[in-house]
mmCIF file of C-alpha atoms in Angstrom:
data_model
loop_
_atom_site.group_PDB
_atom_site.id
_atom_site.type_symbol
_atom_site.label_atom_id
_atom_site.label_comp_id
_atom_site.label_asym_id
_atom_site.label_seq_id
_atom_site.Cartn_x
_atom_site.Cartn_y
_atom_site.Cartn_z
ATOM 1 C CA MET A 1 -36.146 -77.638 -20.491
ATOM 2 C CA SER A 2 -37.911 -79.656 -17.923
ATOM 3 C CA ALA A 3 -36.074 -82.659 -16.239
ATOM 4 C CA ARG A 4 -37.301 -86.194 -17.579
ATOM 5 C CA ARG A 5 -39.460 -88.004 -15.356
ATOM 6 C CA ARG A 6 -37.859 -90.755 -13.167
ATOM 7 C CA VAL A 7 -40.024 -94.189 -13.452
ATOM 8 C CA LEU A 8 -39.464 -97.427 -11.671
ATOM 9 C CA LEU A 9 -41.229 -100.168 -13.114
ATOM 10 C CA LEU A 10 -41.549 -102.729 -10.396
ATOM 11 C CA LEU A 11 -41.811 -106.492 -12.029
ATOM 12 C CA LYS A 12 -43.959 -109.497 -10.515
ATOM 13 C CA PRO A 13 -41.137 -112.034 -10.719
ATOM 14 C CA LEU A 14 -41.600 -114.877 -13.674
ATOM 15 C CA ASP A 15 -40.296 -117.684 -11.002
ATOM 16 C CA VAL A 16 -43.486 -117.391 -9.270
ATOM 17 C CA TYR A 17 -44.745 -119.667 -12.124
ATOM 18 C CA PRO A 18 -42.151 -122.775 -12.147
ATOM 19 C CA PRO A 19 -41.260 -124.639 -15.431
ATOM 20 C CA ARG A 20 -43.735 -127.158 -16.108
ATOM 21 C CA PRO A 21 -42.641 -130.533 -16.934
ATOM 22 C CA PRO A 22 -43.232 -132.023 -20.760
ATOM 23 C CA ALA A 23 -46.567 -134.016 -21.358
ATOM 24 C CA ILE A 24 -45.933 -137.577 -20.527
ATOM 25 C CA PRO A 25 -47.136 -140.120 -23.381
ATOM 26 C CA LYS A 26 -50.030 -142.413 -22.720
ATOM 27 C CA PRO A 27 -49.010 -146.205 -22.276
ATOM 28 C CA PRO A 28 -50.732 -148.544 -24.290
ATOM 29 C CA SER A 29 -52.251 -150.267 -21.078
ATOM 30 C CA ALA A 30 -53.840 -146.770 -19.551
ATOM 31 C CA THR A 31 -57.095 -147.111 -19.036
ATOM 32 C CA SER A 32 -60.072 -144.664 -19.629
ATOM 33 C CA SER A 33 -60.158 -142.969 -16.318
ATOM 34 C CA THR A 34 -56.268 -142.656 -16.265
ATOM 35 C CA SER A 35 -56.678 -140.939 -19.512
ATOM 36 C CA SER A 36 -58.895 -138.834 -18.266
ATOM 37 C CA LEU A 37 -56.565 -137.500 -15.503
ATOM 38 C CA ARG A 38 -53.746 -137.248 -17.768
ATOM 39 C CA GLY A 39 -55.944 -135.096 -19.869
ATOM 40 C CA LEU A 40 -56.881 -132.938 -17.279
ATOM 41 C CA ASP A 41 -53.192 -132.379 -15.976
ATOM 42 C CA GLN A 42 -52.157 -131.203 -19.451
ATOM 43 C CA LYS A 43 -55.045 -129.084 -19.399
ATOM 44 C CA ILE A 44 -53.514 -127.637 -16.164
ATOM 45 C CA LEU A 45 -50.172 -127.302 -17.277
ATOM 46 C CA ASN A 46 -51.062 -125.791 -20.155
ATOM 47 C CA TYR A 47 -53.220 -122.823 -18.223
ATOM 48 C CA LEU A 48 -50.276 -122.252 -15.958
ATOM 49 C CA ASN A 49 -47.863 -121.911 -19.063
ATOM 50 C CA ASP A 50 -50.107 -119.622 -20.509
ATOM 51 C CA ARG A 51 -50.328 -117.478 -17.453
ATOM 52 C CA CYS A 52 -46.399 -117.357 -17.527
ATOM 53 C CA ARG A 53 -46.371 -116.406 -21.245
ATOM 54 C CA VAL A 54 -48.911 -113.729 -20.701
ATOM 55 C CA HIS A 55 -47.167 -112.095 -18.051
ATOM 56 C CA LYS A 56 -43.933 -112.181 -19.490
ATOM 57 C CA ASP A 57 -45.166 -110.696 -22.874
ATOM 58 C CA THR A 58 -47.364 -108.115 -20.659
ATOM 59 C CA ILE A 59 -43.579 -107.120 -19.174
ATOM 60 C CA ASN A 60 -42.201 -106.910 -22.591
ATOM 61 C CA PHE A 61 -45.031 -104.773 -23.882
ATOM 62 C CA CYS A 62 -44.733 -102.516 -21.044
ATOM 63 C CA GLN A 63 -41.075 -102.069 -21.324
ATOM 64 C CA GLY A 64 -41.428 -101.542 -25.223
ATOM 65 C CA VAL A 65 -43.802 -98.653 -24.695
ATOM 66 C CA LEU A 66 -41.426 -97.197 -21.916
ATOM 67 C CA ARG A 67 -38.459 -96.941 -24.530
ATOM 68 C CA ARG A 68 -40.795 -94.722 -26.951
ATOM 69 C CA LYS A 69 -41.394 -92.439 -24.321
ATOM 70 C CA PRO A 70 -39.104 -89.266 -23.093
ATOM 71 C CA LEU A 71 -38.763 -90.777 -19.527
ATOM 72 C CA ASP A 72 -35.842 -92.066 -17.527
ATOM 73 C CA TRP A 73 -37.036 -95.493 -16.130
ATOM 74 C CA GLU A 74 -35.475 -98.984 -14.517
ATOM 75 C CA PRO A 75 -36.722 -102.346 -13.991
ATOM 76 C CA VAL A 76 -36.858 -103.799 -10.463
ATOM 77 C CA GLU A 77 -38.340 -107.198 -9.521
ATOM 78 C CA ARG A 78 -40.625 -106.673 -6.574
ATOM 79 C CA ASN A 79 -38.633 -109.034 -4.403
ATOM 80 C CA ASN A 80 -35.585 -107.127 -4.680
ATOM 81 C CA LEU A 81 -37.049 -104.256 -2.866
ATOM 82 C CA SER A 82 -35.471 -103.417 0.238
ATOM 83 C CA HIS A 83 -35.624 -99.359 0.746
ATOM 84 C CA PRO A 84 -37.876 -96.780 0.442
ATOM 85 C CA ILE A 85 -38.690 -95.641 -2.844
ATOM 86 C CA ARG A 86 -37.646 -91.792 -3.001
ATOM 87 C CA ARG A 87 -35.804 -90.980 -6.275
ATOM 88 C CA ALA A 88 -39.031 -91.762 -8.772
ATOM 89 C CA ASP A 89 -41.773 -89.623 -9.850
ATOM 90 C CA LEU A 90 -43.888 -92.531 -10.771
ATOM 91 C CA VAL A 91 -43.898 -96.064 -10.124
ATOM 92 C CA ILE A 92 -45.373 -98.604 -12.150
ATOM 93 C CA THR A 93 -46.101 -102.060 -11.035
ATOM 94 C CA VAL A 94 -46.717 -105.177 -13.466
ATOM 95 C CA GLY A 95 -48.444 -108.129 -12.036
ATOM 96 C CA GLY A 96 -51.461 -107.659 -10.017
ATOM 97 C CA ASP A 97 -52.733 -106.358 -6.685
ATOM 98 C CA GLY A 98 -50.040 -108.079 -4.779
ATOM 99 C CA THR A 99 -47.420 -106.567 -6.556
ATOM 100 C CA LEU A 100 -49.292 -103.191 -5.964
ATOM 101 C CA LEU A 101 -49.467 -103.806 -2.405
ATOM 102 C CA GLN A 102 -45.861 -104.864 -1.942
ATOM 103 C CA ALA A 103 -44.785 -101.687 -3.738
ATOM 104 C CA SER A 104 -47.255 -99.508 -1.476
ATOM 105 C CA HIS A 105 -44.958 -100.901 1.774
ATOM 106 C CA PHE A 106 -42.271 -98.972 -0.011
ATOM 107 C CA LEU A 107 -43.699 -95.454 -0.426
ATOM 108 C CA ASP A 108 -44.721 -92.660 1.187
ATOM 109 C CA ASP A 109 -47.611 -90.094 0.190
ATOM 110 C CA SER A 110 -44.967 -88.428 -2.459
ATOM 111 C CA VAL A 111 -44.789 -90.915 -5.415
ATOM 112 C CA PRO A 112 -47.873 -92.112 -7.454
ATOM 113 C CA VAL A 113 -48.163 -95.649 -8.442
ATOM 114 C CA LEU A 114 -50.016 -97.268 -11.465
ATOM 115 C CA GLY A 115 -51.092 -100.935 -11.541
ATOM 116 C CA VAL A 116 -50.476 -102.971 -14.815
ATOM 117 C CA ASN A 117 -52.696 -106.442 -14.606
ATOM 118 C CA SER A 118 -50.467 -108.489 -16.463
ATOM 119 C CA ASP A 119 -52.494 -111.445 -16.625
ATOM 120 C CA PRO A 120 -56.514 -110.563 -16.243
ATOM 121 C CA THR A 121 -58.984 -113.134 -15.441
ATOM 122 C CA GLN A 122 -60.924 -114.089 -19.009
ATOM 123 C CA VAL A 123 -64.680 -114.838 -17.848
ATOM 124 C CA ASP A 124 -65.069 -117.068 -20.657
ATOM 125 C CA GLU A 125 -61.820 -119.099 -19.765
ATOM 126 C CA VAL A 126 -63.223 -119.633 -16.160
ATOM 127 C CA ASN A 127 -66.719 -120.511 -17.354
ATOM 128 C CA LYS A 128 -65.166 -123.026 -20.004
ATOM 129 C CA PHE A 129 -63.260 -124.818 -17.421
ATOM 130 C CA SER A 130 -65.651 -124.248 -14.305
ATOM 131 C CA ASP A 131 -66.490 -127.866 -13.769
ATOM 132 C CA GLU A 132 -62.399 -128.779 -14.265
ATOM 133 C CA PHE A 133 -60.232 -126.474 -12.043
ATOM 134 C CA ASP A 134 -60.311 -122.998 -11.318
ATOM 135 C CA ALA A 135 -59.177 -120.797 -14.153
ATOM 136 C CA THR A 136 -59.424 -117.487 -12.336
ATOM 137 C CA ARG A 137 -56.243 -115.467 -13.244
ATOM 138 C CA SER A 138 -55.709 -112.088 -11.711
ATOM 139 C CA THR A 139 -58.417 -109.318 -10.223
ATOM 140 C CA GLY A 140 -56.455 -106.432 -10.650
ATOM 141 C CA TYR A 141 -59.009 -104.484 -8.384
ATOM 142 C CA LEU A 142 -56.209 -101.672 -7.638
ATOM 143 C CA CYS A 143 -54.756 -101.766 -11.532
ATOM 144 C CA ALA A 144 -55.968 -99.058 -13.762
ATOM 145 C CA ALA A 145 -53.913 -100.624 -16.719
ATOM 146 C CA THR A 146 -53.620 -103.894 -18.701
ATOM 147 C CA ALA A 147 -51.568 -104.318 -21.795
ATOM 148 C CA GLY A 148 -54.227 -103.292 -23.757
ATOM 149 C CA ASN A 149 -54.922 -99.793 -22.832
ATOM 150 C CA PHE A 150 -51.217 -99.192 -20.969
ATOM 151 C CA GLU A 151 -49.892 -96.856 -23.181
ATOM 152 C CA GLN A 152 -53.330 -94.818 -23.360
ATOM 153 C CA VAL A 153 -53.126 -94.305 -19.640
ATOM 154 C CA LEU A 154 -49.639 -93.676 -19.238
ATOM 155 C CA ASP A 155 -49.839 -90.872 -21.949
ATOM 156 C CA GLU A 156 -52.937 -89.365 -19.709
ATOM 157 C CA ILE A 157 -50.755 -89.262 -16.715
ATOM 158 C CA LEU A 158 -47.743 -87.802 -18.699
ATOM 159 C CA GLU A 159 -50.021 -85.191 -20.220
ATOM 160 C CA ASN A 160 -51.711 -84.634 -16.605
ATOM 161 C CA HIS A 161 -55.051 -85.891 -17.954
ATOM 162 C CA LYS A 162 -55.375 -88.538 -15.251
ATOM 163 C CA HIS A 163 -55.151 -88.023 -11.373
ATOM 164 C CA PRO A 164 -54.417 -90.144 -8.638
ATOM 165 C CA THR A 165 -56.715 -91.060 -6.021
ATOM 166 C CA GLU A 166 -55.519 -90.798 -2.292
ATOM 167 C CA LEU A 167 -56.086 -93.853 -0.473
ATOM 168 C CA THR A 168 -56.126 -94.136 3.169
ATOM 169 C CA ARG A 169 -53.929 -96.768 4.722
ATOM 170 C CA ILE A 170 -53.288 -98.126 8.370
ATOM 171 C CA SER A 171 -51.164 -97.627 10.871
ATOM 172 C CA ILE A 172 -49.866 -99.933 13.524
ATOM 173 C CA ASN A 173 -48.287 -99.282 17.136
ATOM 174 C CA LEU A 174 -47.002 -102.252 18.946
ATOM 175 C CA ASN A 175 -46.080 -101.141 22.394
ATOM 176 C CA ASN A 176 -45.995 -97.638 21.458
ATOM 177 C CA ARG A 177 -43.760 -98.281 18.737
ATOM 178 C CA GLN A 178 -44.850 -97.503 15.156
ATOM 179 C CA LEU A 179 -44.423 -100.452 12.751
ATOM 180 C CA PRO A 180 -42.462 -99.447 9.511
ATOM 181 C CA THR A 181 -45.066 -100.708 7.303
ATOM 182 C CA PHE A 182 -48.597 -99.182 6.393
ATOM 183 C CA ALA A 183 -51.070 -101.413 5.186
ATOM 184 C CA LEU A 184 -53.045 -100.525 2.411
ATOM 185 C CA ASN A 185 -55.314 -103.425 2.421
ATOM 186 C CA ASP A 186 -56.148 -104.772 5.783
ATOM 187 C CA VAL A 187 -54.210 -105.866 9.046
ATOM 188 C CA LEU A 188 -55.260 -109.129 10.787
ATOM 189 C CA VAL A 189 -54.153 -109.814 14.567
ATOM 190 C CA ALA A 190 -54.278 -113.745 15.203
ATOM 191 C CA HIS A 191 -52.776 -116.781 16.566
ATOM 192 C CA PRO A 192 -50.391 -118.195 14.075
ATOM 193 C CA CYS A 193 -52.386 -121.560 14.352
ATOM 194 C CA PRO A 194 -55.951 -120.909 12.474
ATOM 195 C CA ALA A 195 -57.311 -123.786 14.815
ATOM 196 C CA SER A 196 -56.230 -121.912 18.167
ATOM 197 C CA VAL A 197 -58.679 -119.457 19.839
ATOM 198 C CA SER A 198 -57.076 -115.737 20.231
ATOM 199 C CA ARG A 199 -57.871 -113.738 23.464
ATOM 200 C CA PHE A 200 -57.663 -110.458 23.439
ATOM 201 C CA SER A 201 -59.308 -107.137 24.574
ATOM 202 C CA PHE A 202 -60.090 -103.625 22.834
ATOM 203 C CA ARG A 203 -61.554 -100.338 23.606
ATOM 204 C CA ILE A 204 -62.328 -97.594 20.675
ATOM 205 C CA LYS A 205 -60.911 -94.548 21.807
ATOM 206 C CA SER A 206 -61.850 -90.958 20.288
ATOM 207 C CA SER A 207 -60.522 -87.640 20.131
ATOM 208 C CA ARG A 208 -64.064 -86.114 20.285
ATOM 209 C CA GLU A 209 -66.051 -88.342 22.717
ATOM 210 C CA ALA A 210 -65.678 -90.896 25.404
ATOM 211 C CA SER A 211 -64.214 -94.289 24.653
ATOM 212 C CA SER A 212 -66.148 -97.349 24.126
ATOM 213 C CA HIS A 213 -66.308 -99.618 27.213
ATOM 214 C CA LEU A 214 -63.791 -102.438 27.290
ATOM 215 C CA VAL A 215 -64.713 -105.632 25.257
ATOM 216 C CA ASN A 216 -63.265 -108.868 26.080
ATOM 217 C CA CYS A 217 -63.128 -111.380 23.469
ATOM 218 C CA ARG A 218 -62.417 -115.033 22.188
ATOM 219 C CA SER A 219 -62.358 -115.409 18.639
ATOM 220 C CA SER A 220 -60.408 -116.282 15.704
ATOM 221 C CA GLY A 221 -58.622 -112.888 15.697
ATOM 222 C CA LEU A 222 -59.267 -109.298 14.740
ATOM 223 C CA ARG A 223 -59.250 -107.975 11.249
ATOM 224 C CA VAL A 224 -59.322 -104.276 10.244
ATOM 225 C CA SER A 225 -59.634 -103.001 6.514
ATOM 226 C CA THR A 226 -59.162 -99.878 4.517
ATOM 227 C CA ALA A 227 -61.654 -98.968 2.386
ATOM 228 C CA ALA A 228 -59.588 -100.398 -0.554
ATOM 229 C CA GLY A 229 -59.287 -103.851 1.720
ATOM 230 C CA SER A 230 -63.163 -103.676 2.312
ATOM 231 C CA THR A 231 -63.722 -105.722 -0.928
ATOM 232 C CA ALA A 232 -61.253 -108.358 -0.126
ATOM 233 C CA ALA A 233 -61.222 -110.483 3.111
ATOM 234 C CA MET A 234 -63.389 -108.200 4.855
ATOM 235 C CA LEU A 235 -66.469 -108.723 2.305
ATOM 236 C CA SER A 236 -65.504 -112.660 2.121
ATOM 237 C CA ALA A 237 -66.053 -112.723 5.962
ATOM 238 C CA GLY A 238 -69.636 -110.742 5.920
ATOM 239 C CA GLY A 239 -68.205 -106.942 6.039
ATOM 240 C CA HIS A 240 -69.380 -104.486 3.535
ATOM 241 C CA PRO A 241 -67.661 -102.629 0.691
ATOM 242 C CA MET A 242 -66.769 -99.097 1.465
ATOM 243 C CA PRO A 243 -66.559 -96.225 -0.871
ATOM 244 C CA ILE A 244 -63.176 -95.968 -2.389
ATOM 245 C CA SER A 245 -62.487 -92.549 -0.887
ATOM 246 C CA SER A 246 -63.577 -93.142 2.309
ATOM 247 C CA ASN A 247 -60.909 -92.249 5.074
ATOM 248 C CA GLY A 248 -62.044 -94.583 7.795
ATOM 249 C CA LEU A 249 -61.580 -98.120 8.478
ATOM 250 C CA GLN A 250 -63.723 -101.244 9.166
ATOM 251 C CA TYR A 251 -63.057 -103.724 11.927
ATOM 252 C CA MET A 252 -64.349 -107.359 12.701
ATOM 253 C CA VAL A 253 -63.872 -109.755 15.256
ATOM 254 C CA ARG A 254 -63.789 -112.964 13.650
ATOM 255 C CA GLU A 255 -65.730 -115.661 14.915
ATOM 256 C CA PRO A 256 -66.345 -114.482 18.129
ATOM 257 C CA VAL A 257 -67.219 -116.940 21.022
ATOM 258 C CA SER A 258 -70.429 -116.415 23.072
ATOM 259 C CA PRO A 259 -69.918 -112.563 22.938
ATOM 260 C CA ARG A 260 -72.069 -110.844 25.894
ATOM 261 C CA TYR A 261 -75.118 -109.134 24.640
ATOM 262 C CA LEU A 262 -73.650 -105.755 25.470
ATOM 263 C CA ASP A 263 -70.600 -106.531 23.306
ATOM 264 C CA THR A 264 -72.262 -107.689 19.979
ATOM 265 C CA PRO A 265 -72.958 -104.294 18.216
ATOM 266 C CA LEU A 266 -69.015 -103.888 18.879
ATOM 267 C CA MET A 267 -67.828 -107.088 16.945
ATOM 268 C CA HIS A 268 -68.025 -105.281 13.801
ATOM 269 C CA GLY A 269 -67.869 -101.390 13.080
ATOM 270 C CA LEU A 270 -66.427 -98.503 11.532
ATOM 271 C CA LEU A 271 -63.166 -96.439 13.102
ATOM 272 C CA GLU A 272 -63.640 -92.883 11.974
ATOM 273 C CA PRO A 273 -60.404 -90.871 11.375
ATOM 274 C CA ASP A 274 -60.350 -89.380 14.615
ATOM 275 C CA GLN A 275 -60.718 -92.874 15.991
ATOM 276 C CA LEU A 276 -58.439 -95.743 17.168
ATOM 277 C CA MET A 277 -58.670 -99.298 18.269
ATOM 278 C CA HIS A 278 -56.853 -100.255 21.528
ATOM 279 C CA VAL A 279 -55.795 -104.047 21.432
ATOM 280 C CA ALA A 280 -54.574 -105.673 24.669
ATOM 281 C CA TRP A 281 -53.382 -109.344 23.460
ATOM 282 C CA TYR A 282 -53.884 -112.107 26.204
ATOM 283 C CA SER A 283 -52.525 -115.318 24.155
ATOM 284 C CA GLN A 284 -49.245 -116.303 24.907
ATOM 285 C CA GLU A 285 -48.255 -115.960 21.225
ATOM 286 C CA GLY A 286 -49.840 -114.035 18.046
ATOM 287 C CA VAL A 287 -49.257 -112.355 14.868
ATOM 288 C CA ILE A 288 -49.822 -109.104 13.285
ATOM 289 C CA TYR A 289 -50.124 -109.949 9.433
ATOM 290 C CA VAL A 290 -49.846 -106.559 7.259
ATOM 291 C CA ASP A 291 -51.943 -107.237 3.795
ATOM 292 C CA GLY A 292 -51.514 -110.938 3.513
ATOM 293 C CA SER A 293 -48.890 -113.360 5.206
ATOM 294 C CA HIS A 294 -45.712 -111.862 3.625
ATOM 295 C CA VAL A 295 -45.128 -108.944 6.243
ATOM 296 C CA LYS A 296 -45.747 -110.071 9.941
ATOM 297 C CA HIS A 297 -44.803 -109.049 13.092
ATOM 298 C CA SER A 298 -45.038 -111.289 16.316
ATOM 299 C CA VAL A 299 -47.013 -110.287 19.438
ATOM 300 C CA GLN A 300 -46.936 -112.073 22.857
ATOM 301 C CA HIS A 301 -49.183 -112.144 26.036
ATOM 302 C CA GLY A 302 -49.400 -108.568 27.584
ATOM 303 C CA ASP A 303 -48.723 -106.745 24.294
ATOM 304 C CA THR A 304 -50.509 -103.578 23.349
ATOM 305 C CA ILE A 305 -51.705 -102.746 19.707
ATOM 306 C CA GLU A 306 -53.017 -99.403 18.633
ATOM 307 C CA ILE A 307 -54.869 -99.388 15.180
ATOM 308 C CA SER A 308 -55.689 -96.218 13.300
ATOM 309 C CA SER A 309 -55.839 -94.625 9.863
ATOM 310 C CA LEU A 310 -53.250 -92.013 10.872
ATOM 311 C CA ALA A 311 -50.855 -92.880 8.357
ATOM 312 C CA PRO A 312 -49.613 -91.306 4.945
ATOM 313 C CA ILE A 313 -52.065 -91.640 2.099
ATOM 314 C CA LEU A 314 -51.216 -93.858 -0.943
ATOM 315 C CA LYS A 315 -51.722 -91.577 -4.297
ATOM 316 C CA VAL A 316 -52.822 -94.601 -6.988
ATOM 317 C CA TYR A 317 -54.222 -94.268 -10.314
ATOM 318 C CA LEU A 318 -57.480 -96.205 -10.172
ATOM 319 C CA PRO A 319 -59.585 -97.918 -13.426
ATOM 320 C CA GLN A 320 -62.561 -95.529 -13.868
ATOM 321 C CA LYS A 321 -65.823 -96.684 -12.690
ATOM 322 C CA GLU A 322 -64.481 -99.795 -10.964
ATOM 323 C CA HIS A 323 -65.444 -98.682 -7.320
ATOM 324 C CA PRO A 324 -68.550 -98.395 -5.108
#
């Protein structure tokens, strides 16, 4: 008899949705404008309460499905992760892309991950409230399942009818020391103050051909993304989406200040798998942000950073026909 598969159920915590106060009755002397503001506040509170309820319902639903399967599974809140995930055959994240990204920081290339978008954006809801507030929920770009199809997707995985995609990640070396976290989306190197200029130089090195010339930069920082991250901040900044299976990286110097004509073509480009970017940092302080703001490493004047795709891949079950 084959061993039961081990599943780690990684949960976005409920406390990201703080308790909402009860509605405050309208006083008799309230003006019409005050009443309108109170009405809008109540709509927003109802919306936030619904987000919490939907997320909690999805957690309960997924746990109910897992109880019916021949699996050994354990629920863990994502904020309680502190060690690499080893003793699992599958990781299921319930939340959004942020929860899957956090899980990826504790996974090597041996354990696949399935994302469940617990609170998908509802287009009708966004349109309904567009003149009042932003009703966008979770994008779930990397999540293959929702509560509506979780059991079907899980069954396809357990029956080996659905296979994970191997996604490229980013490796970062700081002063010749590899940082412990591999980025699944992107890396941003910048001054900790967004209003400050970042000063650095970079050179693209290759094992097949000569290195690029040295590019000296004054800008608001440097962003490098994977294919998976090319539709996030990189795209918002003017980059282009990459095929999800691409094993190259895309980089962009953010808001360069008066670059030389010779350097302009190198302000935005691609890093092939056999290339790396060597960066020398010349500001007094700086920060390497990995997949957002939660994982970060300080840098200072004179530090060197090497960025490449020489990182373990991540196996992710992706939605069907959702990617370029």
